[in-house]
CSV table of C-alpha atoms in Angstrom, one decimal:
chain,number,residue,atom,x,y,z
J,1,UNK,CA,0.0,0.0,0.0
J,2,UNK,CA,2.9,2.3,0.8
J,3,UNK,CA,4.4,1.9,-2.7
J,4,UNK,CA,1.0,2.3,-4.5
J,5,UNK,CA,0.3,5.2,-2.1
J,6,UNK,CA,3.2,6.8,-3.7
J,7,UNK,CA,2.5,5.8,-7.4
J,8,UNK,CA,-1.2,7.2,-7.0
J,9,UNK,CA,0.3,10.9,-5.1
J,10,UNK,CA,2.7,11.0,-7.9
J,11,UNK,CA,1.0,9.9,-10.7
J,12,UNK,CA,2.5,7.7,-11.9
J,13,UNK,CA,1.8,4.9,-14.0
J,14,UNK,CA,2.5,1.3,-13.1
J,15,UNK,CA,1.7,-2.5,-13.7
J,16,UNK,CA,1.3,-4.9,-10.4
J,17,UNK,CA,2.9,-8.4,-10.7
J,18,UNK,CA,1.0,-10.5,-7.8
J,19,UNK,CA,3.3,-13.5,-6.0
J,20,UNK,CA,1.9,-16.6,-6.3
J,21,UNK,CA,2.0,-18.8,-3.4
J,22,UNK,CA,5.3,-20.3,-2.3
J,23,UNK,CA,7.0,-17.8,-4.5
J,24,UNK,CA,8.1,-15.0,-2.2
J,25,UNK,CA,10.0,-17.1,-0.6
J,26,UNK,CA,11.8,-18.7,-3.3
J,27,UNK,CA,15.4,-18.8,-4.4
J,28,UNK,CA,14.4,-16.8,-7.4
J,29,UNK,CA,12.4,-14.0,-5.5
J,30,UNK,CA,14.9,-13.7,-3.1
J,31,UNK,CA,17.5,-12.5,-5.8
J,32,UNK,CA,15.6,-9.5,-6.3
J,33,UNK,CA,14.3,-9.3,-2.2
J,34,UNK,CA,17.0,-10.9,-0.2
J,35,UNK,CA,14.8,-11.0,2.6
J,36,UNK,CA,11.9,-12.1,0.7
J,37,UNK,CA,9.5,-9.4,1.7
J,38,UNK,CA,7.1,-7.2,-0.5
J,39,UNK,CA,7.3,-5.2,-2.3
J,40,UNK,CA,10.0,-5.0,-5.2
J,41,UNK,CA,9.9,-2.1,-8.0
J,42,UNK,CA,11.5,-2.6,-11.3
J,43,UNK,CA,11.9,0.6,-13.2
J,44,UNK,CA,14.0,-0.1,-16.0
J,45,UNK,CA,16.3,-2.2,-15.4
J,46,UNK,CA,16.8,-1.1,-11.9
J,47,UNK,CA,15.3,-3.5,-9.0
J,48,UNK,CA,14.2,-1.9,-5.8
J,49,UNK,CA,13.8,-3.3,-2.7
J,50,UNK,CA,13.0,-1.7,1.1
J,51,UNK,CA,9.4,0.2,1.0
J,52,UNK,CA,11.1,3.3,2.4
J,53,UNK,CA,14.0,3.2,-0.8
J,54,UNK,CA,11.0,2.4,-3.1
J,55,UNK,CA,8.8,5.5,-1.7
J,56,UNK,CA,11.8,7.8,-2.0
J,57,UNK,CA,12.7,6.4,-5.5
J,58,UNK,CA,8.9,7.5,-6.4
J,59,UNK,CA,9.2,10.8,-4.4
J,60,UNK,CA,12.4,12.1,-5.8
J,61,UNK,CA,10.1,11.8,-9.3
J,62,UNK,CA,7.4,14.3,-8.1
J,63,UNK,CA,7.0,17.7,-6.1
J,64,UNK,CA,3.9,16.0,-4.9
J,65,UNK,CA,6.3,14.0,-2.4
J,66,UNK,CA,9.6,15.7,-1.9
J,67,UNK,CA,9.3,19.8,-2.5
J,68,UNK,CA,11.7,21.8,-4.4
J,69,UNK,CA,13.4,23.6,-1.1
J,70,UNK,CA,16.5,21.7,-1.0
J,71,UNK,CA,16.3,22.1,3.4
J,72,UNK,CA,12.6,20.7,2.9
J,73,UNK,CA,13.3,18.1,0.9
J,74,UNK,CA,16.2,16.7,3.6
J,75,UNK,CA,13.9,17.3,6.5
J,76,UNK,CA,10.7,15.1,4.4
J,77,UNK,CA,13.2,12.3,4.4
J,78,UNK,CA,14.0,12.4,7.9
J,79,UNK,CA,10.7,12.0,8.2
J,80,UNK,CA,10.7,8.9,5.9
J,81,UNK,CA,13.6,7.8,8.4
J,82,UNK,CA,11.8,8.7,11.6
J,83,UNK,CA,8.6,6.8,10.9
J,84,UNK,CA,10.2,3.8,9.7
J,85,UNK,CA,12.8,3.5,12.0
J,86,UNK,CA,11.8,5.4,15.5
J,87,UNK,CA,8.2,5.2,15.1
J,88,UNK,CA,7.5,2.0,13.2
J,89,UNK,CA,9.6,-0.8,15.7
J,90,UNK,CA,7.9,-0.2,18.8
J,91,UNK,CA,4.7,0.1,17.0
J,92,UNK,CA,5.4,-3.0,15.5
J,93,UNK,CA,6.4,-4.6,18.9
J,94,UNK,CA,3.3,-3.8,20.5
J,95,UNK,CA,1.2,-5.4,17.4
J,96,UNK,CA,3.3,-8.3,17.6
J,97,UNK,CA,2.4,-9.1,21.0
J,98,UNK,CA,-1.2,-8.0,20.9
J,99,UNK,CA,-2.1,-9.9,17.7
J,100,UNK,CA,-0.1,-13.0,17.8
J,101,UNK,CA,0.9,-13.8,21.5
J,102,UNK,CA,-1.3,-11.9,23.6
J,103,UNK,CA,-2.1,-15.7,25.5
J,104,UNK,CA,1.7,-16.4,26.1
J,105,UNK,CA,2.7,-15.3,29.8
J,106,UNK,CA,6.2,-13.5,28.5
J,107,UNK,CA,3.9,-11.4,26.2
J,108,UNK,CA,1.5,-10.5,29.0
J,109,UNK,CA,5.0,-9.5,31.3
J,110,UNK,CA,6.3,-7.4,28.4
J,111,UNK,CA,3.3,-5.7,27.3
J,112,UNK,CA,3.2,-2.8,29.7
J,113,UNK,CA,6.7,-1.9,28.9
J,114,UNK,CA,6.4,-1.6,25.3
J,115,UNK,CA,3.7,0.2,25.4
J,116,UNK,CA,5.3,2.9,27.3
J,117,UNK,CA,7.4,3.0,24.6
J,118,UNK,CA,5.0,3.3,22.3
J,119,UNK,CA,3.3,6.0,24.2
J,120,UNK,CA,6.5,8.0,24.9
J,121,UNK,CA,7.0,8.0,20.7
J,122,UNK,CA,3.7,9.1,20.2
J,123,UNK,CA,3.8,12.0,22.6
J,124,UNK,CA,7.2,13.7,20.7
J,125,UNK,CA,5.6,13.0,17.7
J,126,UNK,CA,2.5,14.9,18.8
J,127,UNK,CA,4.8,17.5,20.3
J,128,UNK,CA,6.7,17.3,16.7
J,129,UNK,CA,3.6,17.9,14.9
J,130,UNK,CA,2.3,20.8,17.0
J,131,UNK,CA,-0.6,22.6,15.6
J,132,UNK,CA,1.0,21.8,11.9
J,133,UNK,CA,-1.4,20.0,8.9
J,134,UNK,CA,1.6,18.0,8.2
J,135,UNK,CA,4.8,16.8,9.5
J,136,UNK,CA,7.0,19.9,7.7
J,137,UNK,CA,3.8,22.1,6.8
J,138,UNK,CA,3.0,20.3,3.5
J,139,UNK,CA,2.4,16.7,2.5
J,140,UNK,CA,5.4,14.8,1.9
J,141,UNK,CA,6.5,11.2,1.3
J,142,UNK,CA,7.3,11.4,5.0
J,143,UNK,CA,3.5,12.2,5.7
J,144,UNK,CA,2.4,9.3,3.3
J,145,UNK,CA,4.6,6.9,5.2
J,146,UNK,CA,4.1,8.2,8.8
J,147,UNK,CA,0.5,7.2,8.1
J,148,UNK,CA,1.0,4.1,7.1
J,149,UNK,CA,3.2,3.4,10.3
J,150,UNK,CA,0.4,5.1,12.9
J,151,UNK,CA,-1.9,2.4,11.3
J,152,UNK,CA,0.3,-0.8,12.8
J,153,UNK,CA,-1.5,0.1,15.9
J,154,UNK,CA,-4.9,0.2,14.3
J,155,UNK,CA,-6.6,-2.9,16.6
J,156,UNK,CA,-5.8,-1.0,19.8
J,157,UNK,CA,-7.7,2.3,20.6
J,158,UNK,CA,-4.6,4.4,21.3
J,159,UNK,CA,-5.0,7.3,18.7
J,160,UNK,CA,-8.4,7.9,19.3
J,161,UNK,CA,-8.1,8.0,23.0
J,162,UNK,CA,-4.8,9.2,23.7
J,163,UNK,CA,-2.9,11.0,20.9
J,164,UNK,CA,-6.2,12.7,19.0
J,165,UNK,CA,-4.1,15.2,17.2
J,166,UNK,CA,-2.0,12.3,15.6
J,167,UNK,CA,-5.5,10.5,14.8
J,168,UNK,CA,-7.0,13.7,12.7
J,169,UNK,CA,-3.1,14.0,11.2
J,170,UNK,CA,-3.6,10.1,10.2
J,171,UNK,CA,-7.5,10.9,8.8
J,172,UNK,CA,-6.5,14.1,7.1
J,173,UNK,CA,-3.5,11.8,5.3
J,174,UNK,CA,-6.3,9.3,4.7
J,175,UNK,CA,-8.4,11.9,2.9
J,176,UNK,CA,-6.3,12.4,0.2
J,177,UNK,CA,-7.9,10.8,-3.3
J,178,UNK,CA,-4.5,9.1,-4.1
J,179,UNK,CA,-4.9,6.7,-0.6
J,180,UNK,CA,-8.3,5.9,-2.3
J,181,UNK,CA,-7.2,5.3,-5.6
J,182,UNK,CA,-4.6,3.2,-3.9
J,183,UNK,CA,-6.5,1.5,-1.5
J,184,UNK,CA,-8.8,0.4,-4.0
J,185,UNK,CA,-6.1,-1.4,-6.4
J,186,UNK,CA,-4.8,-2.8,-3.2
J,187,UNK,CA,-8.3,-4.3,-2.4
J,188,UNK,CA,-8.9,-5.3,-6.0
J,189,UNK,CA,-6.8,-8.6,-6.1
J,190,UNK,CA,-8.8,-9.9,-3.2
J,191,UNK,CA,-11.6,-9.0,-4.9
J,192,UNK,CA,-11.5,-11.2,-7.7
J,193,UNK,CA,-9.3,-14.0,-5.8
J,194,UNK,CA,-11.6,-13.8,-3.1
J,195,UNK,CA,-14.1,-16.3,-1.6
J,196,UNK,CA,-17.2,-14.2,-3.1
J,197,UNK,CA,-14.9,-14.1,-6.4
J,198,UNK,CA,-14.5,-18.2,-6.3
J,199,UNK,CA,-18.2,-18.9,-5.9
J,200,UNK,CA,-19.5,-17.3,-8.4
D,1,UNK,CA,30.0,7.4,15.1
D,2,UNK,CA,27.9,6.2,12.0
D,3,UNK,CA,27.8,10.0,11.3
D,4,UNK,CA,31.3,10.6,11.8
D,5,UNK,CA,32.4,8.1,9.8
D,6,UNK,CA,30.8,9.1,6.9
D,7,UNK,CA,32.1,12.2,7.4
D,8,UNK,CA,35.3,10.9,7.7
D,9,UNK,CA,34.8,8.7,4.3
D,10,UNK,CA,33.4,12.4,2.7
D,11,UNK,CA,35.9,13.7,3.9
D,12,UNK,CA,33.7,16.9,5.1
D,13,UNK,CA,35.1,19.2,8.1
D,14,UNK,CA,33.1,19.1,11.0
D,15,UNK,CA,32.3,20.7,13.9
D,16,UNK,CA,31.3,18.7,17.3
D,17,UNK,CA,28.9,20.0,20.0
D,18,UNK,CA,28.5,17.1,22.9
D,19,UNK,CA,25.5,17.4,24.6
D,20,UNK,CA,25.5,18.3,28.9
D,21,UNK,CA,24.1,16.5,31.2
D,22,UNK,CA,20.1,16.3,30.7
D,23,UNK,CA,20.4,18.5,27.3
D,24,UNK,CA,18.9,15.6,25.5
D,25,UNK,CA,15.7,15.1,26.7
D,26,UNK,CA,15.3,19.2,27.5
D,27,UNK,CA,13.1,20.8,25.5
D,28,UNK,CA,15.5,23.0,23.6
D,29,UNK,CA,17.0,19.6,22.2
D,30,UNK,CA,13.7,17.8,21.3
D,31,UNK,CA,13.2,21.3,18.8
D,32,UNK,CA,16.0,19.9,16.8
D,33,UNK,CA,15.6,16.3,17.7
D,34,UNK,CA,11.6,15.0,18.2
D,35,UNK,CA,12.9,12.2,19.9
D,36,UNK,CA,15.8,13.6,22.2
D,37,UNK,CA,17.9,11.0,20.7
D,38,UNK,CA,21.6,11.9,19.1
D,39,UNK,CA,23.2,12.6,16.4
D,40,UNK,CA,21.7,15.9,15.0
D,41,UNK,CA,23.5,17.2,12.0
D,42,UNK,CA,23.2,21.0,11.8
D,43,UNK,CA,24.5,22.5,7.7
D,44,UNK,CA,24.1,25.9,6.6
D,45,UNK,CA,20.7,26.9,8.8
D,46,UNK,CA,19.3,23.0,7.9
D,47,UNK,CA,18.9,20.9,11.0
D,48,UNK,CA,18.6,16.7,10.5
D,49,UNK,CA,17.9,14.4,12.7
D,50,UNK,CA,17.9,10.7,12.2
D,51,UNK,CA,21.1,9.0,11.6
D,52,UNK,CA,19.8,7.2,8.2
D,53,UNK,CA,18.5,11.1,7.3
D,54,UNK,CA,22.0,12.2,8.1
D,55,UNK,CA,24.4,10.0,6.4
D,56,UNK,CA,22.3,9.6,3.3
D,57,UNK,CA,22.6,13.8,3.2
D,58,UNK,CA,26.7,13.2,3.7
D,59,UNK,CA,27.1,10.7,1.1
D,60,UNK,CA,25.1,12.6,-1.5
D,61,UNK,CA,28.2,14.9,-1.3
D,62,UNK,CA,30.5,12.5,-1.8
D,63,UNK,CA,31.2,9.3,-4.4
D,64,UNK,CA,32.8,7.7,-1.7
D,65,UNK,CA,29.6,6.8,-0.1
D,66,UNK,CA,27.0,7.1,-3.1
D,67,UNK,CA,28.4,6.3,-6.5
D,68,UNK,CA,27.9,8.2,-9.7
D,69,UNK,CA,25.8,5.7,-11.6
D,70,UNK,CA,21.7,6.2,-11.0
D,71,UNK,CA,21.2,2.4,-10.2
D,72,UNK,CA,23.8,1.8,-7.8
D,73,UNK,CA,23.2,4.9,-5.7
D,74,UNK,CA,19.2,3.6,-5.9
D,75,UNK,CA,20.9,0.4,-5.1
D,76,UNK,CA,23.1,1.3,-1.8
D,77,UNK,CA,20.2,3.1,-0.5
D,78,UNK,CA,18.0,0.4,-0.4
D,79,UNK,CA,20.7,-1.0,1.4
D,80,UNK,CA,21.0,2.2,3.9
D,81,UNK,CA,17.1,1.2,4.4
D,82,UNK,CA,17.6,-2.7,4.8
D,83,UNK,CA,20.2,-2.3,7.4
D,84,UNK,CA,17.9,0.3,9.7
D,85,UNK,CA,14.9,-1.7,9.1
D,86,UNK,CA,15.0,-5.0,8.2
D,87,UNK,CA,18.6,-5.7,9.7
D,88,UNK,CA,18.4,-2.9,13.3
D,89,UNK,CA,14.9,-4.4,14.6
D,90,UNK,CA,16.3,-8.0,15.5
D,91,UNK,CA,19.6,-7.4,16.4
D,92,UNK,CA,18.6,-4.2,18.8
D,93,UNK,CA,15.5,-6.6,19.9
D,94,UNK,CA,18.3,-9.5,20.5
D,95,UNK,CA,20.5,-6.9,22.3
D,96,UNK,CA,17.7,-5.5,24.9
D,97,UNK,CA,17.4,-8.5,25.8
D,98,UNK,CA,20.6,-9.8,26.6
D,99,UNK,CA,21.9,-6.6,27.8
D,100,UNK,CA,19.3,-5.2,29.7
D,101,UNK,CA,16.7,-7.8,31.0
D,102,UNK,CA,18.8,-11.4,30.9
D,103,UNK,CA,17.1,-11.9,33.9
D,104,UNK,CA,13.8,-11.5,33.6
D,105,UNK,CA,10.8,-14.1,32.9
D,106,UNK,CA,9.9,-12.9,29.6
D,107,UNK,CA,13.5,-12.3,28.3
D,108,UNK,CA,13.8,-15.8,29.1
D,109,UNK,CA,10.9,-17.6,27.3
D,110,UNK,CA,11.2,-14.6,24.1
D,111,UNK,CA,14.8,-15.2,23.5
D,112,UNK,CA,15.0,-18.5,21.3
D,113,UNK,CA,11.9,-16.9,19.1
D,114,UNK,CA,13.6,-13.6,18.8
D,115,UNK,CA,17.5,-15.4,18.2
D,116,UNK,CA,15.6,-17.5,15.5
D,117,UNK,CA,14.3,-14.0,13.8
D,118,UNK,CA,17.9,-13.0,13.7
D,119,UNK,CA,19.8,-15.8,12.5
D,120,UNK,CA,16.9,-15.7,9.9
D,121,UNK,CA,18.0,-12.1,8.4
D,122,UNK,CA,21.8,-12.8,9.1
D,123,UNK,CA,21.3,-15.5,7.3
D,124,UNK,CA,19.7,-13.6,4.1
D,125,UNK,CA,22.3,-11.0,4.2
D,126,UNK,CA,24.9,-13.6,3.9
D,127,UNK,CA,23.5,-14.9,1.2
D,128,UNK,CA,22.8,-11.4,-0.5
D,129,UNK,CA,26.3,-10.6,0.0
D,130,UNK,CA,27.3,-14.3,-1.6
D,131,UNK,CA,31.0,-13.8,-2.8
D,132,UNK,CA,31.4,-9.9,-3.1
D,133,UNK,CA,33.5,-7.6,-0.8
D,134,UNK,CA,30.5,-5.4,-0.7
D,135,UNK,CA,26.7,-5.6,-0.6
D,136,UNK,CA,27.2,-3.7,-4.2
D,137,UNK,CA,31.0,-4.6,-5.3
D,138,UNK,CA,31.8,-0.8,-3.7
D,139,UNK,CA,31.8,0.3,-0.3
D,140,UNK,CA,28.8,2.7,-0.2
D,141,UNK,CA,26.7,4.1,2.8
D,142,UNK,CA,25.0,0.9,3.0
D,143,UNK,CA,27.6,-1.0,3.5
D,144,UNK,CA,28.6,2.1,6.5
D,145,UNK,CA,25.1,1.4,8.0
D,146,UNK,CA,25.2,-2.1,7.7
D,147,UNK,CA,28.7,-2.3,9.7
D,148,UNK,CA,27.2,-0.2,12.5
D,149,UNK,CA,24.3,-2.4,12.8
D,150,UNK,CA,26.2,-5.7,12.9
D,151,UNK,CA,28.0,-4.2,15.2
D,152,UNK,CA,24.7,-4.0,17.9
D,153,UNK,CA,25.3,-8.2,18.5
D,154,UNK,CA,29.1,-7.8,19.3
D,155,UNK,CA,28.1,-9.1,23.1
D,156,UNK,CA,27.1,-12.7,21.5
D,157,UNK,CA,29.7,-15.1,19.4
D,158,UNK,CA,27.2,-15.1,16.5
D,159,UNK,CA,29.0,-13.6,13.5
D,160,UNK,CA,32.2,-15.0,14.1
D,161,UNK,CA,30.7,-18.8,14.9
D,162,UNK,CA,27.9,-18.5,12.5
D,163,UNK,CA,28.0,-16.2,9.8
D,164,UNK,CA,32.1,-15.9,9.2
D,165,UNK,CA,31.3,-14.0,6.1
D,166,UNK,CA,29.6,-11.8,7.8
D,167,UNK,CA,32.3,-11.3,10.4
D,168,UNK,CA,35.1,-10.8,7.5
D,169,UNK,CA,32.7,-8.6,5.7
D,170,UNK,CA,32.7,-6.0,9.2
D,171,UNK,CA,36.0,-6.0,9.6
D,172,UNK,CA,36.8,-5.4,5.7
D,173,UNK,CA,34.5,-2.2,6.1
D,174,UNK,CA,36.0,-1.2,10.0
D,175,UNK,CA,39.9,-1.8,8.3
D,176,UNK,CA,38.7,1.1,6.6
D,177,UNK,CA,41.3,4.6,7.6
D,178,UNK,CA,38.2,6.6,8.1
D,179,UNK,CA,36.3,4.1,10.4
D,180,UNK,CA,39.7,4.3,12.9
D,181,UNK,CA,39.5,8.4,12.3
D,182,UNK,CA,36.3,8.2,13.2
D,183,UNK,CA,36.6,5.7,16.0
D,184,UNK,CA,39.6,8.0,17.8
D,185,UNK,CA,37.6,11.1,17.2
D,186,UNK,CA,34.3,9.2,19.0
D,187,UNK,CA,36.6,8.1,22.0
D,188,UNK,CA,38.7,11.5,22.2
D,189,UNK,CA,36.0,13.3,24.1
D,190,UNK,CA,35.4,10.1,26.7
D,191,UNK,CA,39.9,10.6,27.0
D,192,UNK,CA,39.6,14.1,28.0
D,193,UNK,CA,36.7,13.7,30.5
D,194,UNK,CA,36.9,10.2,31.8
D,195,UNK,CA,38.0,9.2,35.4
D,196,UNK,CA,41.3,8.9,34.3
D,197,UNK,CA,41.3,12.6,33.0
D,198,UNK,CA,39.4,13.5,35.9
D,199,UNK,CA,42.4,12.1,38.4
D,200,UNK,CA,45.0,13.7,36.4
């Protein structure tokens, strides 16, 4: 979603080439992912991999992402940086326990902890954010990813309830007709792979 | 000292301001850094926080870091990217565990799960890196990155009795001169105001 995110705000055009099962983690996959994750770009003859390298790729290609201003366009990528790497692993932590050990006792010990963490992120970022739209006043590719990150926490009710002015900043991001456009070719596949596709 | 050393690699002059005591999480601080954590890079009125943000905006300045050609420098920075975010996670997850909360309960019963996670990515990189000196053939800022980050399990015996290549690999990239510039200028300010300076 990040990737396509990114295609929709810059406009540009792209073809999707879905895994099929098994293949991500293949030998043959893995030459162009070495840690067989999605997604992969291919832009002539170039072969992508990360989301955040992939985003930045697609940024550096439109004013829609990165602006002009040279000190802008450095602070939008520390943004890029800041979501994915102070924002997005204690996020992740906290979704890890919640939605795939929240039964195992070492999960229930460790939860409070993390989410402190959590919590104490989510507070600069607030502070960060201030009374701003966007992280550095207009949207950027560090916006578009920030979002993405704030929704790893999406099963708990921590935005609403506790960080409201990161909640509007993640709806407001949201709004934007590219994230439909790109939601709705992210949806598409399941669509017509789906079980309402199959039985019909 | 990922900062410095690509500095060092750039060679860029640089000025150092060390942070007092309780600076970093004061107010003043978290205006330049959301997240009161170090380095921040300040150049010609733009300030840059995150270390990825930082060294990225170094080795644009310099071929030494980023080469010339548009698909390697796309390629090395997906590798600045894998290093903080597919690479960091385990090994600092691995770390806070070992190094901080060995005794606990939880530590205890998450370790094997979260040991298994690393050994899984070491274990991709290795084979990404297959024969090469270099996760590209050149040194670039991912390979700077990726050092730094290997370095975060140098408490276990895992590189050298597991992933040798990997072990070679880091100490091909610290035998670098500007790694051991960087290294005595890191240390030089711990000489000047450690206990042993102090009882002088």
């Amino acid at each position: 979603l990040r990737v396509r995110w990114a295609l929709e705000e810059a406009e540009l055009p792209y073809e999707q080439r879905l895994l099929g099962l098994g293949e991500q983690k293949a030998a043959d996959y893995r030459r162009l992912q070495p840690f067989g994750q999605v997604p992969v770009l291919e832009d002539d003859g170039l072969v992508l991999f990360e989301s955040g390298a992939i985003v930045l790729h697609i940024a550096e290609r439109s004013p829609a992402l990165l602006p002009a201003d040279p000190t802008l366009r450095a602070r939008a990528r520390a943004w890029v940086f800041a979501a994915l790497n102070s924002i997005e692993p204690p996020l992740q932590h906290l979704a890890e326990i919640d939605l795939f050990n929240a039964d195992q006792g070492w999960a229930k010990a460790r939860r409070p902890a993390v989410l402190e963490r959590v919590k104490a992120r989510l507070g600069d970022l607030t502070a960060a954010l201030g009374e701003r739209e966007y992280l550095e006043g207009q949207f950027t590719a560090g916006d578009l990813l920030m979002t993405t990150v704030l929704h790893i926490v999406r099963h708990t009710d921590l935005l609403r309830s506790e960080f409201p002015a990161l909640d509007a900043y993640r709806a407001r991001c949201e709004s934007r007709p590219a994230f439909a456009r790109a939601l709705a070719a992210q949806m598409a596949p399941f669509a017509l792979n789906g079980p309402a596709a199959q039985s019909a």
